Every structure is written in C-alpha cells, then in structure tokens.
Short mmCIF file of C-alpha atoms and ligand atoms in Angstrom, two decimals:
data_model
loop_
_atom_site.label_atom_id
_atom_site.label_comp_id
_atom_site.label_asym_id
_atom_site.label_seq_id
_atom_site.Cartn_x
_atom_site.Cartn_y
_atom_site.Cartn_z
CA UNK A 1198 73.59 70.19 60.86
CA UNK A 1199 76.31 67.80 59.75
CA UNK A 1200 79.98 68.17 60.28
CA UNK A 1201 82.59 65.92 58.61
CA UNK A 1202 85.98 65.95 60.25
CA UNK A 1203 88.68 64.35 58.13
CA UNK A 1204 91.28 62.40 60.38
CA UNK A 1205 88.95 62.33 63.33
CA UNK A 1206 91.17 59.74 64.90
CA UNK A 1207 93.92 62.04 65.05
CA UNK A 1208 95.12 64.37 67.67
CA UNK A 1209 93.46 67.39 66.51
CA UNK A 1210 90.45 65.64 64.98
CA UNK A 1211 89.71 63.83 68.10
CA UNK A 1212 89.82 66.93 70.28
CA UNK A 1213 87.69 68.75 67.72
CA UNK A 1214 84.98 65.99 68.09
CA UNK A 1215 85.04 66.42 71.85
CA UNK A 1216 84.51 70.03 71.41
CA UNK A 1217 81.70 69.80 69.05
CA UNK A 1218 80.03 67.01 71.22
CA UNK A 1219 80.33 68.97 74.33
CA UNK A 1220 79.45 72.50 72.94
CA UNK A 1221 77.21 71.98 69.70
CA UNK A 1222 74.79 69.14 70.65
CA UNK A 1223 72.57 69.87 67.66
CA UNK A 1224 75.52 68.74 65.52
CA UNK A 1225 75.88 65.30 64.07
CA UNK A 1226 79.50 64.42 63.87
CA UNK A 1227 80.96 62.18 61.30
CA UNK A 1228 84.53 61.41 60.53
CA UNK A 1229 86.87 59.73 58.12
CA UNK A 1230 89.55 57.07 59.25
CA UNK A 1231 91.79 54.71 57.26
CA UNK A 1232 91.25 50.95 57.74
CA UNK A 1233 94.62 50.87 59.43
CA UNK A 1234 94.07 54.02 61.76
CA UNK A 1235 94.39 53.48 65.61
CA UNK A 1236 91.04 54.03 67.51
CA UNK A 1237 92.55 54.93 70.82
CA UNK A 1238 91.83 58.65 70.69
CA UNK A 1239 88.09 58.22 69.76
CA UNK A 1240 87.19 55.13 71.87
CA UNK A 1241 85.49 57.22 74.29
CA UNK A 1242 83.31 58.81 71.44
CA UNK A 1243 81.75 55.17 70.35
CA UNK A 1244 78.31 55.62 69.58
CA UNK A 1245 78.39 59.50 69.61
CA UNK A 1246 80.10 59.91 66.25
CA UNK A 1247 79.95 58.10 62.87
CA UNK A 1248 83.29 56.82 61.58
CA UNK A 1249 83.64 56.26 58.02
CA UNK A 1250 86.58 54.35 56.24
CA UNK A 1251 88.09 56.68 53.50
CA UNK A 1252 91.58 56.99 52.67
CA UNK A 1253 91.75 60.86 51.20
CA UNK A 1254 94.36 59.69 48.46
CA UNK A 1255 91.56 57.74 46.86
CA UNK A 1256 89.36 60.00 44.83
CA UNK A 1257 86.53 57.37 44.45
CA UNK A 1258 86.41 56.80 48.14
CA UNK A 1259 86.20 60.73 48.75
CA UNK A 1260 83.49 60.93 45.93
CA UNK A 1261 81.32 58.36 47.32
CA UNK A 1262 81.61 59.46 50.94
CA UNK A 1263 80.75 63.07 50.29
CA UNK A 1264 77.83 62.31 47.91
CA UNK A 1265 76.30 59.81 50.31
CA UNK A 1266 76.87 62.16 53.47
CA UNK A 1267 76.56 65.61 52.08
CA UNK A 1268 78.08 67.38 55.18
CA UNK A 1269 77.17 71.07 55.82
CA UNK A 1270 80.85 71.75 57.19
CA UNK A 1271 84.14 70.23 56.62
CA UNK A 1272 87.11 70.41 58.82
CA UNK A 1273 89.82 68.79 56.59
CA UNK A 1274 92.45 67.80 59.42
CA UNK A 1275 93.60 64.72 57.69
CA UNK A 1276 97.32 65.04 56.56
CA UNK A 1277 100.85 63.74 57.13
CA UNK A 1278 101.67 66.19 59.81
CA UNK A 1279 105.23 65.24 61.03
CA UNK A 1280 108.09 67.38 59.63
CA UNK A 1281 110.83 64.67 59.70
CA UNK A 1282 108.84 62.26 57.90
CA UNK A 1283 108.46 64.70 55.07
CA UNK A 1284 112.32 64.59 54.63
CA UNK A 1285 112.35 60.72 54.55
CA UNK A 1286 109.36 60.27 52.24
CA UNK A 1287 108.57 63.57 50.53
CA UNK A 1288 106.15 61.92 47.89
CA UNK A 1289 103.98 60.43 50.61
CA UNK A 1290 103.79 63.96 52.39
CA UNK A 1291 102.99 65.73 49.05
CA UNK A 1292 100.32 63.11 47.92
CA UNK A 1293 98.72 62.85 51.43
CA UNK A 1294 98.40 66.59 51.77
CA UNK A 1295 97.84 68.13 48.41
CA UNK A 1296 96.35 65.35 46.39
CA UNK A 1297 94.31 64.29 49.46
CA UNK A 1298 92.68 67.96 49.62
CA UNK A 1299 92.33 67.93 45.96
CA UNK A 1300 90.20 64.93 46.23
CA UNK A 1301 88.04 66.33 48.75
CA UNK A 1302 87.48 69.62 46.88
CA UNK A 1303 86.62 67.85 43.75
CA UNK A 1304 84.21 65.42 45.60
CA UNK A 1305 82.31 68.65 46.96
CA UNK A 1306 82.30 69.79 43.42
CA UNK A 1307 81.11 66.55 41.99
CA UNK A 1308 78.22 66.44 44.51
CA UNK A 1309 77.22 70.13 44.10
CA UNK A 1310 77.57 70.90 47.52
CA UNK A 1311 77.50 74.41 49.13
CA UNK A 1312 79.21 73.51 52.35
CA UNK A 1313 81.79 75.51 54.37
CA UNK A 1314 85.51 73.82 54.41
CA UNK A 1315 88.08 74.48 56.72
CA UNK A 1316 91.89 73.87 55.79
CA UNK A 1317 94.41 73.20 58.49
CA UNK A 1318 97.55 75.01 57.06
CA UNK A 1319 100.54 75.62 59.25
CA UNK A 1320 102.97 78.26 60.57
CA UNK A 1321 105.51 76.07 58.78
CA UNK A 1322 104.34 77.73 55.73
CA UNK A 1323 106.16 80.99 56.81
CA UNK A 1324 109.48 78.95 57.16
CA UNK A 1325 112.37 81.37 57.35
CA UNK A 1326 111.24 84.55 58.95
CA UNK A 1327 113.58 87.57 59.72
CA UNK A 1328 113.54 88.84 63.23
CA UNK A 1329 112.43 92.34 62.06
CA UNK A 1330 109.39 90.38 60.74
CA UNK A 1331 108.06 89.07 64.06
CA UNK A 1332 105.38 88.70 65.11
CA UNK A 1333 104.13 86.96 61.98
CA UNK A 1334 101.11 88.29 60.26
CA UNK A 1335 99.15 86.52 57.51
CA UNK A 1336 100.79 88.92 54.92
CA UNK A 1337 104.26 87.62 55.67
CA UNK A 1338 106.04 85.96 52.48
CA UNK A 1339 105.82 82.17 52.66
CA UNK A 1340 109.46 80.70 52.63
CA UNK A 1341 108.99 77.19 53.36
CA UNK A 1342 112.02 75.20 54.60
CA UNK A 1343 110.68 71.56 54.41
CA UNK A 1344 108.80 69.35 52.22
CA UNK A 1345 105.93 69.32 54.75
CA UNK A 1346 105.88 73.05 54.43
CA UNK A 1347 105.80 73.00 50.82
CA UNK A 1348 102.71 70.62 51.15
CA UNK A 1349 100.92 72.96 53.32
CA UNK A 1350 101.63 75.97 51.15
CA UNK A 1351 100.21 74.02 48.37
CA UNK A 1352 97.09 73.19 50.32
CA UNK A 1353 96.88 76.83 51.36
CA UNK A 1354 97.07 78.01 47.62
CA UNK A 1355 94.66 75.46 46.61
CA UNK A 1356 92.07 76.78 49.06
CA UNK A 1357 92.56 80.32 47.81
CA UNK A 1358 92.18 79.16 44.13
CA UNK A 1359 88.98 77.08 44.61
CA UNK A 1360 87.54 80.19 46.48
CA UNK A 1361 88.49 82.37 43.75
CA UNK A 1362 87.67 80.17 40.94
CA UNK A 1363 84.37 78.30 41.97
CA UNK A 1364 83.33 80.49 45.06
CA UNK A 1365 83.79 77.55 47.25
CA UNK A 1366 83.32 78.62 51.03
CA UNK A 1367 86.98 77.89 52.26
CA UNK A 1368 88.58 79.13 55.20
CA UNK A 1369 92.27 78.61 55.66
CA UNK A 1370 93.90 78.37 59.16
CA UNK A 1371 97.44 78.73 59.80
CA UNK A 1372 97.87 76.91 63.08
CA UNK A 1373 101.07 77.68 64.92
CA UNK A 1374 102.39 74.54 67.17
CA UNK A 1375 99.93 72.84 69.29
CA UNK A 1376 100.17 70.26 71.94
CA UNK A 1377 98.38 68.53 74.83
CA UNK A 1378 97.10 65.27 75.84
CA UNK A 1379 97.16 62.65 72.97
CA UNK A 1380 99.92 64.25 71.15
CA UNK A 1381 101.81 61.44 69.55
CA UNK A 1382 105.34 61.39 71.07
CA UNK A 1383 107.17 62.11 67.86
CA UNK A 1384 106.51 65.89 68.65
CA UNK A 1385 108.73 67.76 70.88
CA UNK A 1386 106.65 68.31 74.04
CA UNK A 1387 105.05 64.91 73.87
CA UNK A 1388 108.43 63.40 73.26
CA UNK A 1389 110.14 64.95 76.20
CA UNK A 1390 107.19 64.44 78.55
CA UNK A 1391 106.93 60.89 77.70
CA UNK A 1392 110.70 60.45 78.18
CA UNK A 1393 110.36 61.98 81.62
CA UNK A 1394 107.56 59.60 82.61
CA UNK A 1395 109.42 56.72 81.27
CA UNK A 1396 112.38 57.74 83.92
CA UNK A 1397 109.71 58.46 86.61
CA UNK A 1398 108.40 54.88 86.17
CA UNK A 1399 111.98 53.24 85.83
CA UNK A 1400 111.69 52.38 82.15
CA UNK A 1401 114.69 54.11 81.07
CA UNK A 1402 117.81 55.53 82.18
CA UNK A 1403 117.67 59.05 83.67
CA UNK A 1404 118.68 60.63 80.34
CA UNK A 1405 116.55 62.58 77.81
CA UNK A 1406 117.52 62.70 74.36
CA UNK A 1407 117.00 66.01 72.49
CA UNK A 1408 117.50 67.53 69.15
CA UNK A 1409 117.88 71.34 68.23
CA UNK A 1410 117.19 73.29 71.53
CA UNK A 1411 117.55 76.82 70.00
CA UNK A 1412 114.49 76.74 67.79
CA UNK A 1413 111.31 78.80 69.26
CA UNK A 1414 107.82 77.88 68.79
CA UNK A 1415 104.46 79.58 69.52
CA UNK A 1416 102.58 76.66 71.33
CA UNK A 1417 98.76 76.54 71.76
CA UNK A 1418 96.91 74.18 73.74
CA UNK A 1419 95.14 71.57 71.24
CA UNK A 1420 91.76 72.28 73.06
CA UNK A 1421 92.22 76.09 72.35
CA UNK A 1422 93.28 75.10 68.92
CA UNK A 1423 90.14 73.36 67.81
CA UNK A 1424 87.90 75.86 69.23
CA UNK A 1425 89.83 78.33 67.09
CA UNK A 1426 89.16 75.96 63.98
CA UNK A 1427 85.29 76.10 64.86
CA UNK A 1428 85.05 79.88 65.25
CA UNK A 1429 87.25 80.38 62.05
CA UNK A 1430 84.72 78.44 59.91
CA UNK A 1431 81.78 79.54 61.64
CA UNK A 1432 82.39 83.17 61.67
CA UNK A 1433 85.33 83.66 59.50
CA UNK A 1434 85.22 85.07 55.85
CA UNK A 1435 85.30 82.54 53.27
CA UNK A 1436 88.41 82.90 51.10
CA UNK A 1437 90.37 84.52 53.93
CA UNK A 1438 93.26 82.99 55.92
CA UNK A 1439 93.79 83.19 59.75
CA UNK A 1440 96.70 82.62 61.95
CA UNK A 1441 95.97 80.61 65.21
CA UNK A 1442 98.65 81.22 67.74
CA UNK A 1443 99.25 82.95 71.37
CA UNK A 1444 101.66 85.49 70.10
CA UNK A 1445 104.42 84.08 72.51
CA UNK A 1446 107.10 81.86 71.61
CA UNK A 1447 109.05 79.61 73.87
CA UNK A 1448 112.48 78.14 73.08
CA UNK A 1449 112.47 74.45 72.92
CA UNK A 1450 115.16 74.69 75.75
CA UNK A 1451 112.63 76.47 77.93
CA UNK A 1452 110.02 73.82 77.27
CA UNK A 1453 112.47 71.28 78.49
CA UNK A 1454 113.40 73.01 81.42
CA UNK A 1455 109.68 73.69 82.33
CA UNK A 1456 109.02 69.96 82.01
CA UNK A 1457 112.02 68.86 83.98
CA UNK A 1458 110.96 71.26 86.59
CA UNK A 1459 107.44 69.44 86.80
CA UNK A 1460 109.21 66.03 86.91
CA UNK A 1461 109.40 63.89 90.00
CA UNK A 1462 113.08 62.71 89.24
CA UNK A 1463 116.53 63.97 88.37
CA UNK A 1464 117.39 63.79 84.76
CA UNK A 1465 120.29 64.51 82.47
CA UNK A 1466 119.99 65.87 79.00
CA UNK A 1467 121.74 64.33 75.94
CA UNK A 1468 122.11 65.68 72.41
CA UNK A 1469 120.97 63.12 69.70
CA UNK A 1470 122.41 64.18 66.31
CA UNK A 1471 119.70 61.99 64.54
CA UNK A 1472 117.16 64.53 65.96
CA UNK A 1473 118.49 67.28 63.88
CA UNK A 1474 116.76 68.25 60.65
CA UNK A 1475 118.50 69.27 57.29
CA UNK A 1476 116.92 72.71 57.87
CA UNK A 1477 114.74 73.83 60.84
CA UNK A 1478 112.61 76.95 61.18
CA UNK A 1479 114.52 79.01 63.78
CA UNK A 1480 111.72 80.95 65.25
CA UNK A 1481 107.82 81.02 64.68
CA UNK A 1482 105.84 83.64 66.84
CA UNK A 1483 102.45 84.68 65.38
CA UNK A 1484 100.11 87.62 65.51
CA UNK A 1485 96.73 86.44 66.00
CA UNK A 1486 94.95 89.94 65.58
CA UNK A 1487 92.85 89.14 62.36
CA UNK A 1488 91.28 85.95 64.01
CA UNK A 1489 90.69 87.53 67.20
CA UNK A 1490 88.90 90.53 65.33
CA UNK A 1491 86.83 88.21 63.44
CA UNK A 1492 85.54 85.60 65.89
CA UNK A 1493 86.77 86.84 69.37
CA UNK A 1494 88.78 83.94 69.67
CA UNK A 1495 92.11 83.95 72.27
CA UNK A 1496 93.79 81.20 74.11
CA UNK A 1497 92.36 80.36 77.58
CA UNK A 1498 94.92 77.50 78.56
CA UNK A 1499 98.27 78.49 79.75
CA UNK A 1500 101.22 76.65 78.40
CA UNK A 1501 102.25 75.51 81.95
CA UNK A 1502 98.82 73.88 82.32
CA UNK A 1503 99.13 72.29 78.91
CA UNK A 1504 102.58 70.72 80.02
CA UNK A 1505 101.23 69.55 83.31
CA UNK A 1506 98.16 67.90 81.48
CA UNK A 1507 100.71 66.20 78.95
CA UNK A 1508 102.72 64.66 81.70
CA UNK A 1509 99.53 63.42 83.52
CA UNK A 1510 98.43 61.74 79.98
CA UNK A 1511 101.73 59.86 79.88
CA UNK A 1512 101.72 58.82 83.51
CA UNK A 1513 98.18 57.50 82.96
CA UNK A 1514 99.30 55.81 79.33
CA UNK A 1515 102.52 54.28 80.75
CA UNK A 1516 101.66 53.24 84.23
N1 GDD B 960 110.12 66.25 67.50
C1 GDD B 960 111.20 66.78 68.16
N2 GDD B 960 111.92 65.88 68.87
N3 GDD B 960 111.68 68.04 67.92
C2 GDD B 960 112.54 68.42 68.45
C3 GDD B 960 113.31 67.63 69.43
C4 GDD B 960 113.10 66.30 69.77
O1 GDD B 960 113.70 65.50 70.40
N4 GDD B 960 114.43 68.40 69.86
C5 GDD B 960 114.25 69.59 69.48
N5 GDD B 960 113.20 69.58 68.59
C6 GDD B 960 112.64 70.78 67.87
C7 GDD B 960 112.66 70.64 66.40
O2 GDD B 960 113.96 70.67 65.63
C8 GDD B 960 111.68 71.83 66.02
O3 GDD B 960 112.49 73.02 65.87
C9 GDD B 960 110.76 72.00 67.30
O4 GDD B 960 111.34 71.19 68.27
C10 GDD B 960 109.33 71.45 67.18
O5 GDD B 960 109.35 70.28 66.72
P1 GDD B 960 107.95 69.33 66.51
O6 GDD B 960 107.22 69.21 67.70
O7 GDD B 960 108.36 68.09 65.72
O8 GDD B 960 107.18 70.25 65.57
P2 GDD B 960 107.38 71.05 64.30
O9 GDD B 960 107.36 72.49 64.66
O10 GDD B 960 108.32 70.53 63.43
O11 GDD B 960 105.89 70.89 63.65
C11 GDD B 960 104.58 71.04 64.24
O12 GDD B 960 104.04 72.37 64.18
C12 GDD B 960 103.64 72.74 62.95
C13 GDD B 960 103.15 74.14 63.14
O13 GDD B 960 104.24 75.15 63.23
C14 GDD B 960 103.72 70.05 63.85
O14 GDD B 960 102.54 69.74 64.62
C15 GDD B 960 103.13 70.38 62.28
O15 GDD B 960 102.34 69.65 61.95
C16 GDD B 960 102.81 72.05 62.54
O16 GDD B 960 102.23 72.06 61.33
#
C-alpha cells in the first residue's frame, strides 16, 4: 500500500510520516514538498520516505504526481496554517488551501483513482462559539472569524461536495490546536517555549512577549493528532467529518504559567500589541465522541508532557 502525505516536510506531516514508519511497516510513504521547503523535519527520514517536488497550487504538477504515483491513501496536510498570515495575505491562504485542494481532487479524478483522502480541517472553522454551545460537536454552525478559517470552511465544504457528487472516499477531520516538538515558533506554545529557552541560554532579556492571554484552546499532542488522522481515514466513514480534540481547554494564560513553571529562570511577561488579531476566537473546546466511537481514538499524551517535550526540543535546537 502507498500513502501520500502532502506537506510531509511540515510539522504534522513529518510526525505522520514517523507514525506510519514506526507502526505500519508495510506501507510505502511518499510526500510532497516545495522546492524551497526546509528539510529539517524529515532529515532523519532520508532513505525511508520518497520526497517529490510538487507545489499544490500548480495543477499540472499535481496531475503528473498523482498519475505517476497512484497512491491508495492521501493525507492532505499541505496548507497555509498560521492564522495571522491569513490577515496579511488572504489571497495566499485562499489559493493555497482551497485551490491547492481542488488541484489534488481534480488530479485524483483525472487519474481515475479510487483512493481514500483525509482533509485536515480545523476547529477555527467553528469560530464564534457561544458558551452554551460548548463542548463543540460536529453539528455546530460554522462562524469563521479569520480568512484562514474561511479557507478551511472552503476545504471542508469541497470535501463534502466531492464525496456527494462523485462518491470520492473523503474523510474530513477538524483538528483542534495541536503542538509538540518541531512546532514552528510562530504558534503560541512553541513561541513561548522558545522565548523561555532563549532566556535560559542568555540569548534574550528575561521578558516574554505575549498576545491575547484570555483565549482558550483545546490542545492535543501532535503525536496523538497524527494517530487520529490515520484512524479517521482507516476506519472512519467516507463523507463524514470528525473532531479531533481532547475535550479540555486551557487558557493561553494558563499555558504560559505552566511553561514558566517548568523554566530554569525567572521571567517577566510583557504585552505586545502587535500580537493581537483583528478578531480572535475566544474559546474552543471540542467533543470527540464521534471519532472515539468510530475508531477508539483517545489522546494518550498529557499536555504537561507535551510542554516539557517542547521545551526540550528548543533546548536542543538552540544550545
Ligand atoms: N501565535 C501566538 N503568539 N498566539 C498568541 C500569542 C503569541 O504571542 N499570545 C496569545 N496568543 C493566542 C492567539 O491570539 C490565539 O488565541 C491562541 O493564542 C492560539 O494561537 P496560535 O498558536 O497561533 O494558534 P491558532 O489557534 O490561531 O491556530 C492553530 O490552531 C488551529 C486549530 O484551532 C493553528 O494550528 C491552525 O493551523 C489550526 O487550524
């Protein structure tokens, strides 16, 4: 069996490749990368996975790749995934996320391929959620609050439409926040962890810059998340959509306090207005019942462990 991971050089993509190589030895893992992609996350996979150059915004490149490789399963993880970038460059987020996925779907159709496809949607799609609507089930109305969230709603709807129109075996996941080693430092936990380690190493003044600490997010360890992606696609129903989350939310302030508690130094916290967004989703806390009932998935790694591993990752990277 052959599995294609779009965006294999990225955070979740590289962890999914690790999971498949460790747990599914009979699978051939191939992945797409752009010519300018950094390879740090997959250096340890050299010789174990096949890397193929393909920008998903290029329809011809997608057609050529899919026709030549004919994968049995596709995990579509390549995306513009940072919410603030989508405010600065909305066209880029829309074209990469929506048109990129369209190119993959059309390439699968053109090659007459009967493969299973997972789409990495996001809890950001839910956007504004009222307190009485928590925890969030898949039936929650989508009220996106950022261009990124709109692009993910677009991907999600397209997945449903291609399933209904063509019977394509598409499974949609709505992943809530996920973090862990290799997380780029623009995202909140990794940003704070990196700043703390820089302070530990004497690389910056003992001050952590922060944005909105009142938001609340439901964090899953990335290693649990990619196992969820696999189970959703292997055992989930085509056409269905599944939340992937823990059911517990943490305020960003409590994440900061936890990380500071693990630090080897004293730090001061400084508000940075540049880190605030035009609108920010106040609280995301999901209900994972549907995925659990379909696949047995539940998170295994406690958030405290994830934060320790993230600090250790940055200690290794920066020292
Ligand atoms: N990045 C960042 N940096 N966020 C901060 C900071 C900071 O210094 N201070 C507070 N925050 C707050 C943000 O305002 C937001 O409310 C929360 O921390 C999480 O921010 P991010 O880590 O940037 O993630 P996100 O919630 O915007 O989006 C992530 O989760 C989605 C799923 O809900 C991304 O991984 C998306 O790709 C993913 O779909």
